[in-house]
Amino acid sequence: MLPDYRVRQRDYLLEISRALTEELDLDVLLLRILRITIEMLTGHAGFIALKDEKRGWHIAVHEGIAEALLNYLKRWLEAQPADSTEDDEVHVPEINRMLSDISMGMLTGVGINMIFQKQVIGQIYVFRNYRGLFSANDRMLLTSFANQAAIAVRNARLYNETREQSLRLEALLDSAADGILILTPDLRVERANKALQRLLNTTEEQCVGKHFSEVIRWAKPPQGVTLEEAVANNWSQSVQNLFYLEGDMLREGLREPLPVGISYGPLFSAENKLINVIASVRDITRFRTAEEMKTSFISVVSHELKTPIALIKGYVSTLRRDDVEWDREIVSESLAVIEEEADHLTEMVEDLLDATRLQAGGLTLKKVELEIPRLARFLADRYTSQTEKHSFEVDFPADFPAVPADEERIRQVLTNLLNNAIKYSPTGEIRISGKARQKDVVVCVSDHGPGIDPRDQPFVFDRFYRSDEVAKTTKGTGLGLYLCREIIRAHEGKIWVDETYKEGSRICFSLPRE
Ligand code: ADP
């Protein structure tokens, strides 16, 4: 039979071990350890102090000690010489001196170092209000409690660190601009961050547990190594640790696939076992658009600039022939073509320069009180002399107000709209009309041509956009309406295709009156 106090001792130790596994809140746990220790040693007060690199000493929990004394105790702890780790026990005479100094009613005390991996991480103290030495058994008991407390501190610190890490990871995942999928080794979705849910038009619940191929669905499977192959080969021969695929991804409930770039990366355990695969998904629409722009730019520039140059060159070589004598009329007609094509070239180069300037944000406006009806009449007169197939109408109310606008730029807008009307409508009336509204004025240019197909309407103001039909039969860069839109936007106005007009096309823009 164990003596009574031994039984109690064993029970207390068991209770502490149980508490250790159940309780992760460090302060609650330490207080439990402290109370049991005080009770076991028939003490009346005590505290557990912890030491860490950042804060130094601090009193984690205390029992039977007035709050007012805590600061004093902290300073006292700091003033103690650093204890060697072999010597678990804190020197009793110093403790007793301290107790008599602060006269808190305690007469003797004992303190033991809490040691983890040969480092003092804290101390545990018990005080009695009567004289009497702490026995060897008391000290032994205190040592085993101190060891338990050291384990508790380590566990709780580990737990907090892990929790912080996982919170950090969550925050990182959810704030990432790229879509991120965390996959299990058998390629099922474990987590899908917010950006990915947005990209795929789905929710995390809909993705989790599914095989990744049900979530990442391609309109057309991209070339190269597949994720399954990479995993089957343990990421070794076929791919580098990271590999990248590009393609068009299908999305839940949306018709248009999304161009994306996905990079896959493995996460291995220390034993080199695959734990997760991380897929990071990036929307590359803008990149693709920029690429397409570049391609259209090159093709437009090379095609559109080449045509007039070829014409000019052709006429010049013909005129220069020594073996033929050209009559004045032919020479004059040829020179007229050369002049026209040179003008055309200049216009195109200017449009291209304008477009580049606009992209760089360099459009500055010189605003004046602009009388648009006057400008419209001037342009109509000029165009009348240039075409016989069209007639021009200018239709503005008498009280149409002057508006603050850049004359040169608005002339450019009207010129582009009139050029298009002439170019795309074979004959008929071209009308420039205007009306004043309370806050703005609206100016429209209409023709009696084929009109703009409703399918093209959303895009005609985009850079380099030309409808397929039109591109086959007419010349152009697809920059005219883009420049118009940018100029009108710079004036804080709007430009649009009037869908209600059915006799041809009508493009209108508004300009604020103030
Ligand atoms: P471009 O005339 O050089 O093609 P724009 O930007 O001026 O470039 O016009 C873009 C497209 O809008 C044209 O290619 C054409 O398809 C369409 N469009 C513009 N104006 C008209 C119009 N008056 N009638 C019919 N289609 C038009």
Coordinates of C-alpha atoms and ligand atoms in Angstrom, one line a residue:
M1 CA 0.0 0.0 0.0
L2 CA 1.3 3.5 -0.8
P3 CA 1.2 6.0 2.1
D4 CA -1.6 8.4 1.9
Y5 CA 0.4 11.5 0.7
R6 CA 1.9 9.4 -2.1
V7 CA -1.5 8.4 -3.3
R8 CA -2.5 12.1 -3.3
Q9 CA 0.7 13.0 -5.1
R10 CA 0.0 10.4 -7.8
D11 CA -3.6 11.6 -8.2
Y12 CA -2.4 15.2 -8.6
L13 CA 0.2 14.3 -11.1
L14 CA -2.5 12.3 -13.0
E15 CA -4.8 15.3 -12.9
I16 CA -2.1 17.6 -14.2
S17 CA -1.3 15.2 -17.1
R18 CA -5.0 15.0 -18.0
A19 CA -5.3 18.8 -17.8
L20 CA -2.3 19.0 -20.1
T21 CA -3.9 17.0 -22.8
E22 CA -7.3 18.7 -22.5
E23 CA -6.4 22.4 -22.0
L24 CA -4.7 24.5 -24.6
D25 CA -5.3 27.8 -23.0
L26 CA -1.9 28.3 -21.4
D27 CA -3.0 30.7 -18.6
V28 CA -5.9 28.4 -17.6
L29 CA -3.5 25.4 -17.6
L30 CA -0.8 27.2 -15.6
L31 CA -3.2 28.4 -13.0
R32 CA -4.4 24.8 -12.6
I33 CA -0.8 23.6 -12.2
L34 CA -0.1 26.4 -9.7
R35 CA -3.1 25.7 -7.6
I36 CA -2.4 22.0 -7.4
T37 CA 1.2 22.6 -6.5
I38 CA 0.3 25.1 -3.7
E39 CA -2.2 22.6 -2.3
M40 CA 0.2 19.7 -2.5
L41 CA 3.0 21.6 -0.7
T42 CA 0.5 23.0 1.8
G43 CA 1.5 26.4 0.7
H44 CA -0.6 29.6 0.7
A45 CA 0.5 31.6 -2.3
G46 CA 2.7 31.3 -5.4
F47 CA 3.2 32.2 -9.0
I48 CA 4.5 30.9 -12.2
A49 CA 6.8 33.3 -14.2
L50 CA 7.7 32.8 -17.8
K51 CA 10.7 34.1 -19.6
D52 CA 10.9 34.7 -23.4
E53 CA 13.3 36.4 -25.6
K54 CA 11.0 39.3 -26.5
R55 CA 9.4 40.2 -23.2
G56 CA 12.0 38.9 -20.7
W57 CA 10.3 37.8 -17.4
H58 CA 6.6 38.1 -16.8
I59 CA 4.3 36.6 -14.2
A60 CA 2.0 34.4 -16.1
V61 CA -0.3 33.3 -13.2
H62 CA -0.4 33.9 -9.5
E63 CA -2.4 32.9 -6.5
G64 CA -2.6 34.7 -3.1
I65 CA -0.5 37.6 -4.2
A66 CA -1.8 41.2 -4.4
E67 CA -1.7 42.7 -7.9
A68 CA 0.3 45.6 -6.5
L69 CA 3.2 43.3 -5.8
L70 CA 3.5 41.8 -9.3
N71 CA 5.7 44.6 -10.6
Y72 CA 8.0 44.2 -7.7
L73 CA 8.2 40.5 -8.2
K74 CA 9.0 41.0 -11.9
R75 CA 11.8 43.3 -11.1
W76 CA 13.1 41.0 -8.4
L77 CA 13.1 38.1 -11.0
E78 CA 15.0 40.2 -13.5
A79 CA 17.6 41.1 -10.8
Q80 CA 18.4 37.4 -10.0
P81 CA 21.5 36.0 -11.5
A82 CA 20.9 33.8 -14.5
D83 CA 20.5 30.3 -13.1
S84 CA 22.5 27.4 -14.3
T85 CA 20.3 24.7 -15.8
E86 CA 21.9 22.0 -13.7
D87 CA 20.7 23.7 -10.6
D88 CA 16.9 23.4 -10.8
E89 CA 16.3 25.1 -7.5
V90 CA 16.2 28.8 -7.0
H91 CA 18.2 29.9 -3.9
V92 CA 16.0 29.8 -0.9
P93 CA 17.8 32.5 1.2
E94 CA 17.2 35.0 -1.5
I95 CA 13.5 34.1 -1.7
N96 CA 13.2 34.4 2.1
R97 CA 14.9 37.8 2.0
M98 CA 12.5 39.0 -0.7
L99 CA 9.5 37.7 1.3
S100 CA 10.6 39.6 4.4
D101 CA 11.2 42.7 2.3
I102 CA 7.8 42.9 0.9
S103 CA 6.1 41.6 4.0
M104 CA 3.1 40.1 2.3
G105 CA 2.6 37.7 5.2
M106 CA 4.6 34.8 3.8
L107 CA 7.6 33.6 5.7
T108 CA 9.2 30.9 3.5
G109 CA 9.3 30.0 -0.1
V110 CA 10.8 27.7 -2.7
G111 CA 11.3 28.2 -6.4
I112 CA 12.1 25.7 -9.1
N113 CA 13.3 26.4 -12.7
M114 CA 11.1 25.1 -15.5
I115 CA 13.6 23.7 -18.0
F116 CA 13.0 22.8 -21.6
Q117 CA 15.7 21.7 -23.9
K118 CA 18.3 22.8 -21.4
Q119 CA 16.9 26.3 -21.3
V120 CA 15.2 28.0 -18.4
I121 CA 11.8 29.0 -19.8
G122 CA 10.2 29.9 -16.5
Q123 CA 10.0 29.4 -12.7
I124 CA 7.4 28.2 -10.3
Y125 CA 7.3 29.5 -6.7
V126 CA 5.3 28.4 -3.7
F127 CA 5.2 30.4 -0.4
R128 CA 4.1 29.4 3.1
N129 CA 2.9 31.7 5.9
Y130 CA 4.6 29.6 8.5
R131 CA 8.2 28.8 9.1
G132 CA 9.4 25.3 8.3
L133 CA 11.7 24.0 5.7
F134 CA 10.5 22.6 2.4
S135 CA 11.4 18.9 2.6
A136 CA 13.3 17.0 0.0
N137 CA 10.0 15.4 -1.0
D138 CA 8.4 18.8 -1.4
R139 CA 11.2 19.8 -3.7
M140 CA 10.9 16.6 -5.7
L141 CA 7.3 17.2 -6.1
L142 CA 7.8 20.7 -7.2
T143 CA 10.3 19.6 -9.8
S144 CA 7.9 17.2 -11.3
F145 CA 5.2 19.9 -11.5
A146 CA 7.7 22.3 -13.0
N147 CA 8.5 19.7 -15.6
Q148 CA 4.8 19.3 -16.4
A149 CA 4.4 23.1 -16.6
A150 CA 7.4 23.2 -19.0
I151 CA 5.7 20.7 -21.3
A152 CA 2.5 22.7 -21.0
V153 CA 4.2 25.9 -22.0
R154 CA 5.9 24.2 -24.9
N155 CA 2.6 22.6 -26.1
A156 CA 0.7 25.8 -25.8
R157 CA 3.4 27.7 -27.6
L158 CA 3.5 25.2 -30.4
Y159 CA -0.3 25.3 -30.6
N160 CA -0.3 29.0 -30.8
E161 CA 2.4 29.1 -33.4
T162 CA 0.5 26.5 -35.5
R163 CA -2.7 28.4 -35.1
E164 CA -1.0 31.7 -36.1
Q165 CA 0.6 30.0 -39.1
S166 CA -2.7 28.6 -40.3
L167 CA -4.4 32.0 -39.8
R168 CA -1.6 33.6 -41.7
L169 CA -2.0 31.0 -44.5
E170 CA -5.8 31.6 -44.6
A171 CA -5.3 35.4 -44.8
L172 CA -2.7 34.9 -47.5
L173 CA -4.9 32.6 -49.5
D174 CA -7.9 34.9 -49.3
S175 CA -6.1 38.1 -50.1
A176 CA -4.2 36.6 -53.0
A177 CA -5.2 38.0 -56.4
D178 CA -4.6 34.7 -58.1
G179 CA -6.9 31.8 -57.7
I180 CA -5.4 29.1 -55.5
L181 CA -6.4 25.5 -55.3
I182 CA -4.9 23.1 -52.7
L183 CA -5.2 19.5 -53.8
T184 CA -4.7 16.3 -52.0
P185 CA -2.1 13.8 -53.3
D186 CA -5.0 12.0 -55.2
L187 CA -5.8 15.4 -56.7
R188 CA -9.0 16.2 -55.0
V189 CA -9.7 19.8 -53.9
E190 CA -9.0 20.5 -50.3
R191 CA -9.3 24.3 -50.5
A192 CA -10.2 26.9 -53.0
N193 CA -9.5 30.5 -52.2
K194 CA -11.8 33.4 -52.8
A195 CA -10.1 34.5 -56.0
L196 CA -10.5 31.1 -57.5
Q197 CA -14.2 31.0 -56.6
R198 CA -14.6 34.3 -58.4
L199 CA -12.6 33.1 -61.5
L200 CA -14.6 29.9 -61.7
N201 CA -17.9 31.4 -60.7
T202 CA -18.4 28.8 -58.0
T203 CA -18.2 28.4 -54.3
E204 CA -15.8 26.5 -52.1
E205 CA -18.5 24.0 -51.1
Q206 CA -19.0 23.1 -54.7
C207 CA -15.3 22.4 -55.3
V208 CA -14.1 20.7 -52.1
G209 CA -13.8 16.9 -52.4
K210 CA -14.1 17.0 -56.2
H211 CA -11.4 15.7 -58.4
F212 CA -9.5 18.7 -59.8
S213 CA -10.4 17.7 -63.4
E214 CA -14.0 18.4 -62.6
V215 CA -13.1 21.8 -61.3
I216 CA -10.5 22.9 -63.9
R217 CA -12.2 22.0 -67.1
W218 CA -10.6 23.1 -70.4
A219 CA -12.4 24.2 -73.5
K220 CA -9.5 22.4 -75.3
P221 CA -6.9 20.6 -73.2
P222 CA -3.5 22.4 -73.2
Q223 CA -0.4 20.8 -74.7
G224 CA 2.3 19.3 -72.6
V225 CA 2.6 17.3 -69.4
T226 CA -0.7 16.8 -67.5
L227 CA -0.9 17.1 -63.8
E228 CA -1.7 13.3 -63.5
E229 CA 1.4 12.5 -65.4
A230 CA 3.5 14.8 -63.2
V231 CA 2.1 13.1 -60.1
A232 CA 2.5 9.6 -61.5
N233 CA 6.2 10.4 -62.2
N234 CA 6.6 11.8 -58.8
W235 CA 7.3 15.2 -60.4
S236 CA 10.8 13.9 -61.3
Q237 CA 11.7 13.2 -64.9
S238 CA 9.1 15.0 -66.9
V239 CA 8.8 18.3 -65.2
Q240 CA 10.7 20.7 -63.0
N241 CA 9.2 21.1 -59.6
L242 CA 6.8 23.8 -60.9
F243 CA 5.1 23.5 -64.2
Y244 CA 2.9 25.9 -66.1
L245 CA 0.0 25.4 -68.5
E246 CA -2.1 27.9 -70.5
G247 CA -5.5 27.5 -71.9
D248 CA -9.2 28.4 -71.9
M249 CA -11.0 27.3 -68.9
L250 CA -14.7 26.6 -68.8
R251 CA -16.8 28.2 -66.0
E252 CA -19.9 27.2 -64.2
G253 CA -23.0 28.8 -65.8
L254 CA -20.9 31.1 -68.0
R255 CA -20.7 30.7 -71.8
E256 CA -17.4 32.4 -72.4
P257 CA -14.3 30.4 -71.4
L258 CA -11.7 32.3 -69.4
P259 CA -8.1 32.4 -70.7
V260 CA -5.9 31.3 -67.7
G261 CA -2.3 30.3 -66.9
I262 CA -2.0 27.7 -64.2
S263 CA 1.1 26.7 -62.4
Y264 CA 1.3 23.6 -60.4
G265 CA 3.7 23.0 -57.5
P266 CA 4.1 20.0 -55.2
L267 CA 4.5 20.1 -51.4
F268 CA 6.6 17.3 -50.1
S269 CA 6.9 16.0 -46.5
A270 CA 10.4 15.6 -44.9
E271 CA 10.2 12.0 -45.9
N272 CA 9.7 13.1 -49.6
K273 CA 6.1 12.1 -49.6
L274 CA 3.7 14.2 -51.7
I275 CA 1.4 16.0 -49.2
N276 CA -0.4 18.6 -51.4
V277 CA -0.3 20.0 -54.9
I278 CA -0.8 23.7 -55.1
A279 CA -2.4 25.1 -58.2
S280 CA -2.3 28.8 -58.8
V281 CA -4.6 30.1 -61.5
R282 CA -4.1 33.5 -63.2
D283 CA -6.6 35.3 -65.4
I284 CA -4.5 36.2 -68.5
T285 CA -7.3 38.0 -70.4
R286 CA -5.5 41.3 -70.3
F287 CA -2.2 39.7 -71.4
R288 CA -4.0 38.0 -74.3
T289 CA -5.8 41.2 -75.3
A290 CA -2.5 43.0 -75.2
E291 CA -1.0 40.2 -77.4
E292 CA -3.9 40.4 -79.8
M293 CA -3.6 44.2 -79.9
K294 CA 0.0 43.9 -80.7
T295 CA -0.7 41.4 -83.5
S296 CA -3.6 43.5 -84.9
F297 CA -1.4 46.6 -84.6
I298 CA 1.4 45.0 -86.6
S299 CA -1.0 43.6 -89.3
V300 CA -2.9 46.9 -89.6
V301 CA 0.2 49.0 -89.8
S302 CA 1.9 46.7 -92.3
H303 CA -1.2 46.3 -94.4
E304 CA -2.7 49.7 -94.3
L305 CA 0.6 51.6 -94.6
K306 CA 1.8 49.3 -97.4
T307 CA -1.2 49.9 -99.6
P308 CA -0.7 53.7 -100.2
I309 CA 3.1 53.3 -100.4
A310 CA 2.7 50.6 -103.1
L311 CA 0.3 52.9 -105.0
I312 CA 2.6 55.9 -104.7
K313 CA 5.6 53.8 -105.8
G314 CA 3.6 52.4 -108.7
Y315 CA 2.6 55.8 -110.0
V316 CA 6.0 57.3 -109.6
S317 CA 7.8 54.5 -111.4
T318 CA 5.2 54.7 -114.3
L319 CA 5.7 58.5 -114.6
R320 CA 9.5 58.1 -114.5
R321 CA 9.6 55.7 -117.5
D322 CA 11.9 57.1 -120.2
D323 CA 10.3 55.2 -123.0
V324 CA 6.9 56.8 -122.7
E325 CA 5.8 60.4 -123.2
W326 CA 2.9 61.1 -120.7
D327 CA 0.4 63.8 -121.6
R328 CA -0.4 66.5 -119.1
E329 CA -3.7 65.0 -118.1
I330 CA -2.3 61.6 -117.1
V331 CA 0.6 63.3 -115.3
S332 CA -1.9 65.5 -113.4
E333 CA -4.2 62.6 -112.5
S334 CA -1.3 60.5 -111.4
L335 CA 0.0 63.3 -109.2
A336 CA -3.4 63.7 -107.7
V337 CA -3.5 60.0 -106.7
I338 CA 0.0 60.4 -105.2
E339 CA -1.1 63.4 -103.3
E340 CA -4.2 61.7 -102.0
E341 CA -2.3 58.6 -100.9
A342 CA 0.3 60.7 -99.2
D343 CA -2.5 62.5 -97.3
H344 CA -4.0 59.2 -96.4
L345 CA -0.6 58.0 -95.1
T346 CA -0.2 61.2 -93.0
E347 CA -3.7 60.7 -91.6
M348 CA -3.0 57.2 -90.6
V349 CA 0.4 58.0 -89.0
E350 CA -1.3 60.8 -87.1
D351 CA -4.1 58.4 -85.9
L352 CA -1.5 55.9 -84.8
L353 CA 0.5 58.6 -83.0
D354 CA -2.7 59.8 -81.3
A355 CA -3.6 56.3 -80.2
T356 CA -0.2 55.8 -78.7
R357 CA -0.3 59.2 -77.0
L358 CA -3.8 58.4 -75.6
Q359 CA -2.6 55.1 -74.3
A360 CA 0.2 56.9 -72.5
G361 CA -2.4 59.3 -71.0
G362 CA -1.2 62.3 -72.8
L363 CA -4.3 64.0 -74.1
T364 CA -4.5 67.6 -73.0
L365 CA -7.5 69.7 -74.0
K366 CA -7.5 73.4 -74.9
K367 CA -11.1 74.2 -74.2
V368 CA -12.8 77.2 -75.7
E369 CA -16.5 78.2 -75.9
L370 CA -17.1 76.1 -79.0
E371 CA -20.0 76.7 -81.4
I372 CA -20.5 73.2 -82.8
P373 CA -23.2 74.3 -85.4
R374 CA -20.6 76.6 -87.0
L375 CA -18.0 73.8 -87.0
A376 CA -20.5 71.4 -88.5
R377 CA -21.5 73.8 -91.3
F378 CA -17.8 74.4 -92.1
L379 CA -17.1 70.7 -92.4
A380 CA -20.3 70.0 -94.4
D381 CA -19.2 72.6 -96.9
R382 CA -15.8 71.2 -97.2
Y383 CA -17.1 67.6 -97.7
T384 CA -19.7 68.7 -100.2
S385 CA -16.9 69.7 -102.6
Q386 CA -15.3 66.3 -102.2
T387 CA -18.1 63.9 -102.9
E388 CA -20.8 63.9 -105.5
K389 CA -22.6 60.9 -104.3
H390 CA -23.6 62.3 -100.9
S391 CA -25.5 65.3 -99.8
F392 CA -24.9 67.0 -96.4
E393 CA -27.5 68.4 -94.0
V394 CA -26.7 70.4 -90.9
D395 CA -29.6 70.5 -88.4
F396 CA -29.2 72.4 -85.2
P397 CA -31.8 74.5 -83.3
A398 CA -31.2 78.2 -83.3
D399 CA -30.6 78.3 -79.5
F400 CA -28.0 75.5 -79.5
P401 CA -25.5 76.7 -76.8
A402 CA -21.8 77.0 -77.1
V403 CA -20.0 74.4 -75.0
P404 CA -16.6 74.2 -73.4
A405 CA -14.6 72.0 -75.7
D406 CA -11.3 71.6 -77.6
E407 CA -12.1 72.8 -81.1
E408 CA -9.3 70.8 -82.8
R409 CA -10.3 67.6 -81.0
I410 CA -14.0 67.9 -81.7
R411 CA -13.2 68.7 -85.3
Q412 CA -11.3 65.4 -85.3
V413 CA -14.3 63.6 -83.9
L414 CA -16.7 65.0 -86.5
T415 CA -14.2 64.4 -89.3
N416 CA -13.9 60.8 -88.3
L417 CA -17.6 60.3 -88.1
L418 CA -18.1 62.1 -91.5
N419 CA -15.3 60.0 -93.1
N420 CA -16.9 56.8 -91.9
A421 CA -20.4 58.0 -93.1
I422 CA -18.9 58.6 -96.6
K423 CA -16.8 55.5 -96.6
Y424 CA -19.5 53.1 -95.5
S425 CA -22.6 54.5 -97.2
P426 CA -22.4 54.4 -101.0
T427 CA -24.8 57.3 -101.5
G428 CA -27.4 59.4 -99.8
E429 CA -27.8 62.1 -97.3
I430 CA -25.4 62.5 -94.4
R431 CA -26.8 64.6 -91.6
I432 CA -25.1 66.3 -88.7
S433 CA -27.7 67.2 -86.1
G434 CA -27.7 68.5 -82.6
K435 CA -30.0 69.1 -79.6
A436 CA -29.4 70.7 -76.3
R437 CA -30.4 69.0 -73.1
Q438 CA -30.4 70.4 -69.6
K439 CA -26.9 69.4 -68.6
D440 CA -25.4 68.5 -72.0
V441 CA -25.6 68.7 -75.7
V442 CA -26.0 65.8 -78.1
V443 CA -24.5 65.8 -81.6
C444 CA -25.2 63.0 -84.1
V445 CA -23.9 62.1 -87.5
S446 CA -26.2 59.8 -89.5
D447 CA -26.0 58.2 -93.0
H448 CA -28.1 56.0 -95.2
G449 CA -25.7 53.2 -95.5
P450 CA -25.9 49.5 -94.4
G451 CA -25.7 50.5 -90.7
I452 CA -23.7 48.8 -88.0
D453 CA -24.6 45.2 -87.2
P454 CA -25.9 45.0 -83.6
R455 CA -23.3 42.2 -83.0
D456 CA -20.5 44.7 -83.8
Q457 CA -22.0 47.7 -81.9
P458 CA -20.5 46.9 -78.5
F459 CA -17.0 46.7 -80.1
V460 CA -16.8 49.5 -82.8
F461 CA -15.2 51.9 -80.3
D462 CA -12.5 49.4 -79.4
R463 CA -9.0 49.9 -80.7
F464 CA -8.3 48.3 -84.1
Y465 CA -11.8 46.8 -84.2
R466 CA -13.3 46.5 -87.7
S467 CA -16.3 44.4 -88.5
D468 CA -15.4 41.3 -90.6
E469 CA -17.7 42.2 -93.5
V470 CA -16.4 45.7 -93.7
A471 CA -12.7 44.8 -93.4
K472 CA -13.0 42.7 -96.6
T473 CA -14.2 45.6 -98.8
T474 CA -12.9 48.9 -97.3
K475 CA -9.6 50.3 -96.0
G476 CA -9.2 51.4 -92.4
T477 CA -7.2 51.0 -89.2
G478 CA -10.1 50.5 -86.8
L479 CA -8.7 53.5 -84.9
G480 CA -11.2 56.2 -85.9
L481 CA -14.0 55.5 -83.5
Y482 CA -11.5 54.6 -80.7
L483 CA -10.0 58.0 -81.0
C484 CA -13.5 59.6 -81.0
R485 CA -14.4 57.8 -77.8
E486 CA -11.2 58.8 -76.1
I487 CA -11.6 62.4 -77.0
I488 CA -15.2 62.5 -75.9
R489 CA -14.3 60.7 -72.7
A490 CA -11.6 63.3 -72.0
H491 CA -14.4 65.9 -72.3
E492 CA -16.4 63.8 -69.8
G493 CA -19.0 63.1 -72.5
K494 CA -20.3 59.9 -73.9
I495 CA -20.4 58.4 -77.4
W496 CA -22.7 55.6 -78.7
V497 CA -24.4 54.0 -81.6
D498 CA -28.0 55.1 -81.8
E499 CA -29.8 51.7 -82.0
T500 CA -33.2 53.3 -82.7
Y501 CA -32.0 54.7 -86.1
K502 CA -32.9 52.1 -88.7
E503 CA -32.1 53.8 -92.0
G504 CA -28.3 53.5 -91.8
S505 CA -26.1 54.2 -89.0
R506 CA -26.2 57.1 -86.5
I507 CA -23.4 57.8 -84.1
C508 CA -24.0 60.3 -81.3
F509 CA -21.9 62.0 -78.7
S510 CA -22.7 64.2 -75.7
L511 CA -20.7 67.0 -74.2
P512 CA -21.4 68.5 -70.8
R513 CA -22.6 72.2 -71.0
E514 CA -20.5 73.2 -67.9
Ligands
ADP1 P1 -12.2 52.1 -89.6 O1 -13.2 52.9 -90.3 O2 -10.8 52.4 -89.9 O3 -12.5 50.6 -89.8 P2 -13.4 53.0 -87.2 O4 -12.9 52.9 -85.8 O5 -13.7 54.4 -87.6 O6 -12.3 52.3 -88.0 O7 -14.7 52.2 -87.3 C1 -14.8 50.9 -86.7 C2 -15.8 50.0 -87.4 O8 -17.1 50.5 -87.2 C3 -15.6 50.0 -88.9 O9 -14.7 49.1 -89.4 C4 -17.1 49.6 -89.4 O10 -17.2 48.2 -89.2 C5 -17.9 50.3 -88.3 N1 -18.5 51.6 -88.7 C6 -18.1 52.8 -88.3 N2 -18.8 53.8 -88.9 C7 -19.7 53.2 -89.7 C8 -20.8 53.6 -90.5 N3 -21.0 54.9 -90.7 N4 -21.5 52.7 -91.2 C9 -21.3 51.4 -91.0 N5 -20.3 50.9 -90.2 C10 -19.5 51.8 -89.6

